[in-house]
Short mmCIF file of C-alpha atoms in Angstrom, two decimals:
data_model
loop_
_atom_site.label_atom_id
_atom_site.label_comp_id
_atom_site.label_asym_id
_atom_site.label_seq_id
_atom_site.Cartn_x
_atom_site.Cartn_y
_atom_site.Cartn_z
CA SER A 602 -124.98 -27.45 -14.95
CA GLN A 603 -125.60 -30.95 -13.87
CA LYS A 604 -125.93 -33.23 -16.40
CA ILE A 605 -126.97 -36.86 -17.08
CA GLU A 606 -127.09 -38.48 -20.36
CA GLN A 607 -128.27 -41.86 -20.69
CA ASN A 608 -126.08 -43.64 -23.81
CA SER A 609 -128.83 -43.79 -26.55
CA GLU A 610 -132.48 -42.83 -27.29
CA ALA A 611 -133.05 -46.20 -28.43
CA LEU A 612 -131.92 -49.95 -27.91
CA ASN A 613 -133.08 -53.35 -30.15
CA ILE A 614 -131.68 -56.25 -28.90
CA GLN A 615 -132.21 -60.08 -29.64
CA GLU A 616 -133.66 -62.25 -27.02
CA GLY A 617 -131.60 -63.95 -24.94
CA LYS A 618 -128.94 -61.72 -25.51
CA THR A 619 -127.95 -59.04 -22.79
CA ALA A 620 -128.65 -55.55 -22.73
CA THR A 621 -126.22 -52.91 -21.55
CA LEU A 622 -127.62 -49.40 -20.97
CA THR A 623 -125.38 -46.70 -20.16
CA CYS A 624 -125.69 -43.42 -17.75
CA ASN A 625 -123.40 -40.95 -17.71
CA TYR A 626 -123.35 -37.52 -15.74
CA THR A 627 -121.35 -34.49 -15.27
CA ASN A 628 -120.72 -31.97 -12.22
CA TYR A 629 -122.64 -33.87 -9.94
CA SER A 630 -121.39 -36.38 -6.95
CA PRO A 631 -124.59 -38.23 -6.21
CA ALA A 632 -124.34 -40.52 -3.04
CA TYR A 633 -127.24 -42.84 -4.67
CA LEU A 634 -128.05 -43.54 -8.27
CA GLN A 635 -131.27 -45.58 -9.02
CA TRP A 636 -132.98 -47.13 -12.02
CA TYR A 637 -136.52 -47.28 -13.20
CA ARG A 638 -138.42 -48.99 -15.69
CA GLN A 639 -141.53 -46.77 -17.48
CA ASP A 640 -144.24 -48.53 -19.92
CA PRO A 641 -146.33 -46.45 -21.99
CA GLY A 642 -148.70 -44.62 -20.22
CA ARG A 643 -148.10 -45.35 -17.07
CA GLY A 644 -145.32 -44.03 -14.13
CA PRO A 645 -141.70 -45.21 -13.60
CA VAL A 646 -141.64 -48.36 -11.72
CA PHE A 647 -138.31 -48.85 -8.93
CA LEU A 648 -136.01 -51.53 -10.17
CA LEU A 649 -132.85 -51.49 -8.12
CA LEU A 650 -130.65 -48.88 -5.82
CA ILE A 651 -127.19 -48.34 -5.70
CA ARG A 652 -124.88 -46.78 -3.61
CA GLU A 653 -121.63 -44.67 -4.20
CA ASN A 654 -119.65 -47.23 -1.71
CA GLU A 655 -121.10 -50.12 -3.82
CA LYS A 656 -119.77 -50.93 -7.16
CA GLU A 657 -122.13 -53.86 -8.33
CA LYS A 658 -125.69 -54.60 -7.20
CA ARG A 659 -128.17 -57.83 -8.63
CA LYS A 660 -131.21 -58.56 -8.49
CA GLU A 661 -132.34 -61.38 -10.29
CA ARG A 662 -131.56 -60.98 -14.21
CA LEU A 663 -130.49 -57.09 -13.57
CA LYS A 664 -127.28 -55.94 -12.38
CA VAL A 665 -125.81 -52.43 -11.50
CA THR A 666 -122.81 -50.95 -11.64
CA PHE A 667 -121.61 -47.46 -10.50
CA ASP A 668 -118.31 -45.98 -11.05
CA THR A 669 -117.72 -42.78 -9.58
CA THR A 670 -114.44 -42.31 -10.98
CA LEU A 671 -116.00 -42.27 -14.32
CA LYS A 672 -119.32 -40.72 -13.24
CA GLN A 673 -120.94 -43.61 -15.21
CA SER A 674 -123.64 -46.52 -14.48
CA LEU A 675 -124.25 -49.58 -16.46
CA PHE A 676 -127.35 -51.44 -16.28
CA HIS A 677 -127.29 -54.98 -17.45
CA ILE A 678 -130.19 -57.19 -18.22
CA THR A 679 -129.56 -60.72 -18.71
CA ALA A 680 -130.90 -63.67 -20.93
CA SER A 681 -133.55 -60.51 -22.57
CA GLN A 682 -137.06 -61.04 -22.91
CA PRO A 683 -139.59 -59.62 -25.15
CA ALA A 684 -141.15 -58.30 -21.85
CA ASP A 685 -138.34 -56.55 -20.64
CA SER A 686 -139.16 -53.90 -23.76
CA ALA A 687 -139.87 -50.71 -21.76
CA THR A 688 -138.08 -47.63 -21.22
CA TYR A 689 -135.44 -47.52 -18.86
CA LEU A 690 -134.27 -44.22 -16.58
CA CYS A 691 -131.60 -43.61 -14.47
CA ALA A 692 -132.00 -41.11 -11.50
CA LEU A 693 -129.34 -39.81 -9.45
CA GLY A 694 -129.96 -38.87 -5.63
CA LEU A 695 -132.58 -39.41 -3.54
CA ASN A 696 -135.08 -37.06 -2.55
CA ASP A 697 -134.21 -34.24 -5.22
CA MET A 698 -133.65 -36.85 -7.64
CA ARG A 699 -132.34 -36.04 -11.70
CA PHE A 700 -133.69 -38.14 -14.37
CA GLY A 701 -131.98 -38.99 -17.48
CA ALA A 702 -133.88 -38.59 -20.28
CA GLY A 703 -134.47 -42.45 -21.01
CA THR A 704 -133.15 -45.48 -23.38
CA ARG A 705 -136.08 -46.96 -25.22
CA LEU A 706 -135.38 -51.15 -25.04
CA THR A 707 -136.80 -53.42 -27.45
CA VAL A 708 -136.19 -57.08 -27.30
CA LYS A 709 -137.16 -59.18 -30.62
CA PRO A 710 -138.03 -62.46 -30.51
CA ASP B 578 -154.52 -51.21 -1.32
CA ALA B 579 -154.91 -48.48 -3.70
CA GLY B 580 -151.40 -47.21 -3.14
CA ILE B 581 -150.86 -44.08 -4.53
CA THR B 582 -153.55 -42.12 -7.14
CA GLN B 583 -153.74 -39.40 -9.39
CA SER B 584 -156.86 -37.27 -10.52
CA PRO B 585 -157.88 -36.60 -13.20
CA ARG B 586 -156.29 -38.66 -14.96
CA TYR B 587 -156.91 -36.28 -18.00
CA LYS B 588 -157.57 -32.71 -18.18
CA ILE B 589 -157.95 -29.83 -20.66
CA THR B 590 -157.78 -26.24 -19.66
CA GLU B 591 -157.46 -23.18 -21.34
CA THR B 592 -154.76 -20.52 -20.96
CA GLY B 593 -154.99 -18.25 -17.85
CA ARG B 594 -157.25 -20.76 -15.91
CA GLN B 595 -156.23 -21.87 -12.60
CA VAL B 596 -155.88 -26.19 -12.26
CA THR B 597 -155.09 -28.43 -9.28
CA LEU B 598 -153.73 -32.02 -9.73
CA MET B 599 -154.65 -34.10 -6.99
CA CYS B 600 -152.37 -37.21 -5.46
CA HIS B 601 -153.35 -39.46 -2.25
CA GLN B 602 -151.39 -42.16 -1.06
CA THR B 603 -152.51 -44.84 1.33
CA TRP B 604 -149.27 -45.87 2.56
CA SER B 605 -148.48 -42.56 5.04
CA HIS B 606 -145.12 -41.78 3.17
CA SER B 607 -143.30 -38.68 4.85
CA TYR B 608 -141.97 -37.73 1.56
CA MET B 609 -144.17 -36.77 -1.75
CA PHE B 610 -142.90 -35.39 -5.27
CA TRP B 611 -144.73 -33.48 -8.35
CA TYR B 612 -142.70 -34.33 -11.51
CA ARG B 613 -143.65 -33.40 -15.07
CA GLN B 614 -142.06 -35.53 -18.08
CA ASP B 615 -141.77 -33.86 -21.30
CA LEU B 616 -140.19 -35.41 -24.48
CA GLY B 617 -136.65 -34.69 -24.82
CA HIS B 618 -136.38 -33.71 -21.03
CA GLY B 619 -137.40 -36.45 -18.99
CA LEU B 620 -138.95 -36.22 -15.57
CA ARG B 621 -137.87 -32.97 -14.00
CA LEU B 622 -138.97 -32.38 -10.27
CA ILE B 623 -141.72 -29.34 -9.30
CA TYR B 624 -141.69 -29.61 -5.76
CA TYR B 625 -141.11 -32.20 -3.09
CA SER B 626 -142.47 -32.25 0.60
CA ALA B 627 -140.94 -34.31 3.31
CA ALA B 628 -143.74 -34.12 6.02
CA ALA B 629 -147.10 -31.96 6.08
CA ASP B 630 -146.82 -28.35 5.87
CA ILE B 631 -143.17 -28.58 4.84
CA THR B 632 -142.14 -28.13 1.08
CA ASP B 633 -139.34 -27.19 -0.85
CA LYS B 634 -139.02 -26.26 -4.56
CA GLY B 635 -137.49 -28.66 -7.30
CA GLU B 636 -135.81 -27.98 -10.74
CA VAL B 637 -138.81 -26.65 -12.48
CA PRO B 638 -140.84 -24.85 -9.73
CA ASP B 639 -142.06 -21.61 -11.64
CA GLY B 640 -145.90 -21.50 -11.84
CA TYR B 641 -146.73 -24.29 -9.91
CA VAL B 642 -147.83 -23.70 -6.69
CA VAL B 643 -148.29 -26.86 -3.82
CA SER B 644 -149.59 -27.14 -0.27
CA ARG B 645 -149.48 -30.20 1.94
CA SER B 646 -152.05 -29.89 4.97
CA LYS B 647 -152.31 -33.82 5.67
CA THR B 648 -149.74 -36.15 5.05
CA GLU B 649 -151.56 -38.68 2.61
CA ASN B 650 -152.54 -35.33 0.20
CA PHE B 651 -150.00 -33.25 -2.37
CA PRO B 652 -152.13 -30.90 -4.79
CA LEU B 653 -150.33 -29.37 -7.55
CA THR B 654 -151.82 -26.24 -8.30
CA LEU B 655 -151.37 -24.25 -11.59
CA GLU B 656 -152.29 -20.61 -10.81
CA SER B 657 -152.88 -19.34 -14.13
CA ALA B 658 -152.03 -22.29 -17.00
CA THR B 659 -149.84 -21.80 -19.88
CA ARG B 660 -149.00 -23.81 -23.07
CA SER B 661 -145.39 -24.59 -21.91
CA GLN B 662 -147.27 -26.22 -19.20
CA THR B 663 -148.81 -29.09 -21.18
CA SER B 664 -146.88 -32.10 -19.86
CA VAL B 665 -147.67 -35.42 -17.93
CA TYR B 666 -147.66 -35.10 -14.53
CA PHE B 667 -146.48 -37.78 -12.03
CA CYS B 668 -146.62 -37.83 -8.45
CA ALA B 669 -144.76 -39.91 -6.36
CA SER B 670 -144.13 -41.12 -2.51
CA THR B 671 -141.28 -42.35 -0.47
CA ARG B 672 -140.31 -42.92 3.38
CA GLY B 673 -137.33 -41.46 2.63
CA ARG B 674 -133.67 -42.44 1.84
CA ASN B 675 -135.77 -45.18 -0.57
CA GLU B 676 -136.80 -46.03 -3.75
CA GLN B 677 -140.07 -43.57 -5.19
CA TYR B 678 -143.53 -45.23 -5.98
CA PHE B 679 -145.09 -43.07 -8.67
CA GLY B 680 -148.59 -42.84 -9.37
CA PRO B 681 -150.27 -43.25 -12.83
CA GLY B 682 -150.14 -39.63 -14.13
CA THR B 683 -151.93 -36.95 -15.14
CA ARG B 684 -151.85 -35.80 -18.92
CA LEU B 685 -152.72 -31.92 -18.83
CA THR B 686 -153.15 -30.01 -22.03
CA VAL B 687 -153.43 -26.21 -22.11
CA THR B 688 -155.22 -24.74 -24.97
#
């Protein structure tokens, strides 16, 4: 069966450092991979979408990579800030999306 | 510009009762979705709709019914609520082949 794993439930880092979150998947060949941010008590908010023929995508302090051979995506937040603290979700596909369980990131000042 | 709204935001119901969760979007997006979010499972797709009168099952459709008579509305009905349906429900919409926009969620408790 299809499986999506995000590296850890929680990640704590110091302000200013780069946060790296991992999303691994099995038994799936998605054409698209997306990352969302979710704050407590709120709905997910879209961050980045990357296609299978794209190796890397950037948006301000965010960078996503998509390795279809390793079946893995890495999500980086550079120069992290306490305001980046949230749960980050990876999602495979477009309209019939499958989500990972998320990684809760805490950036300490 | 309301975007996407859900009602009610909180609901407590008893086992066996029918309950309908409402979702409304103002963007005229063609696609709409219903997800449930539970600890340990993340977000799981219940049903989605590509257009009015077109609906498809997602990952966990059992026990749920949807309809879409108008583009802007996508109600989700639990015909006979069970405790296992206690969850946070999110509605989302998209133009298609793009990112999804999520509503604020409905927290449903079935006692």
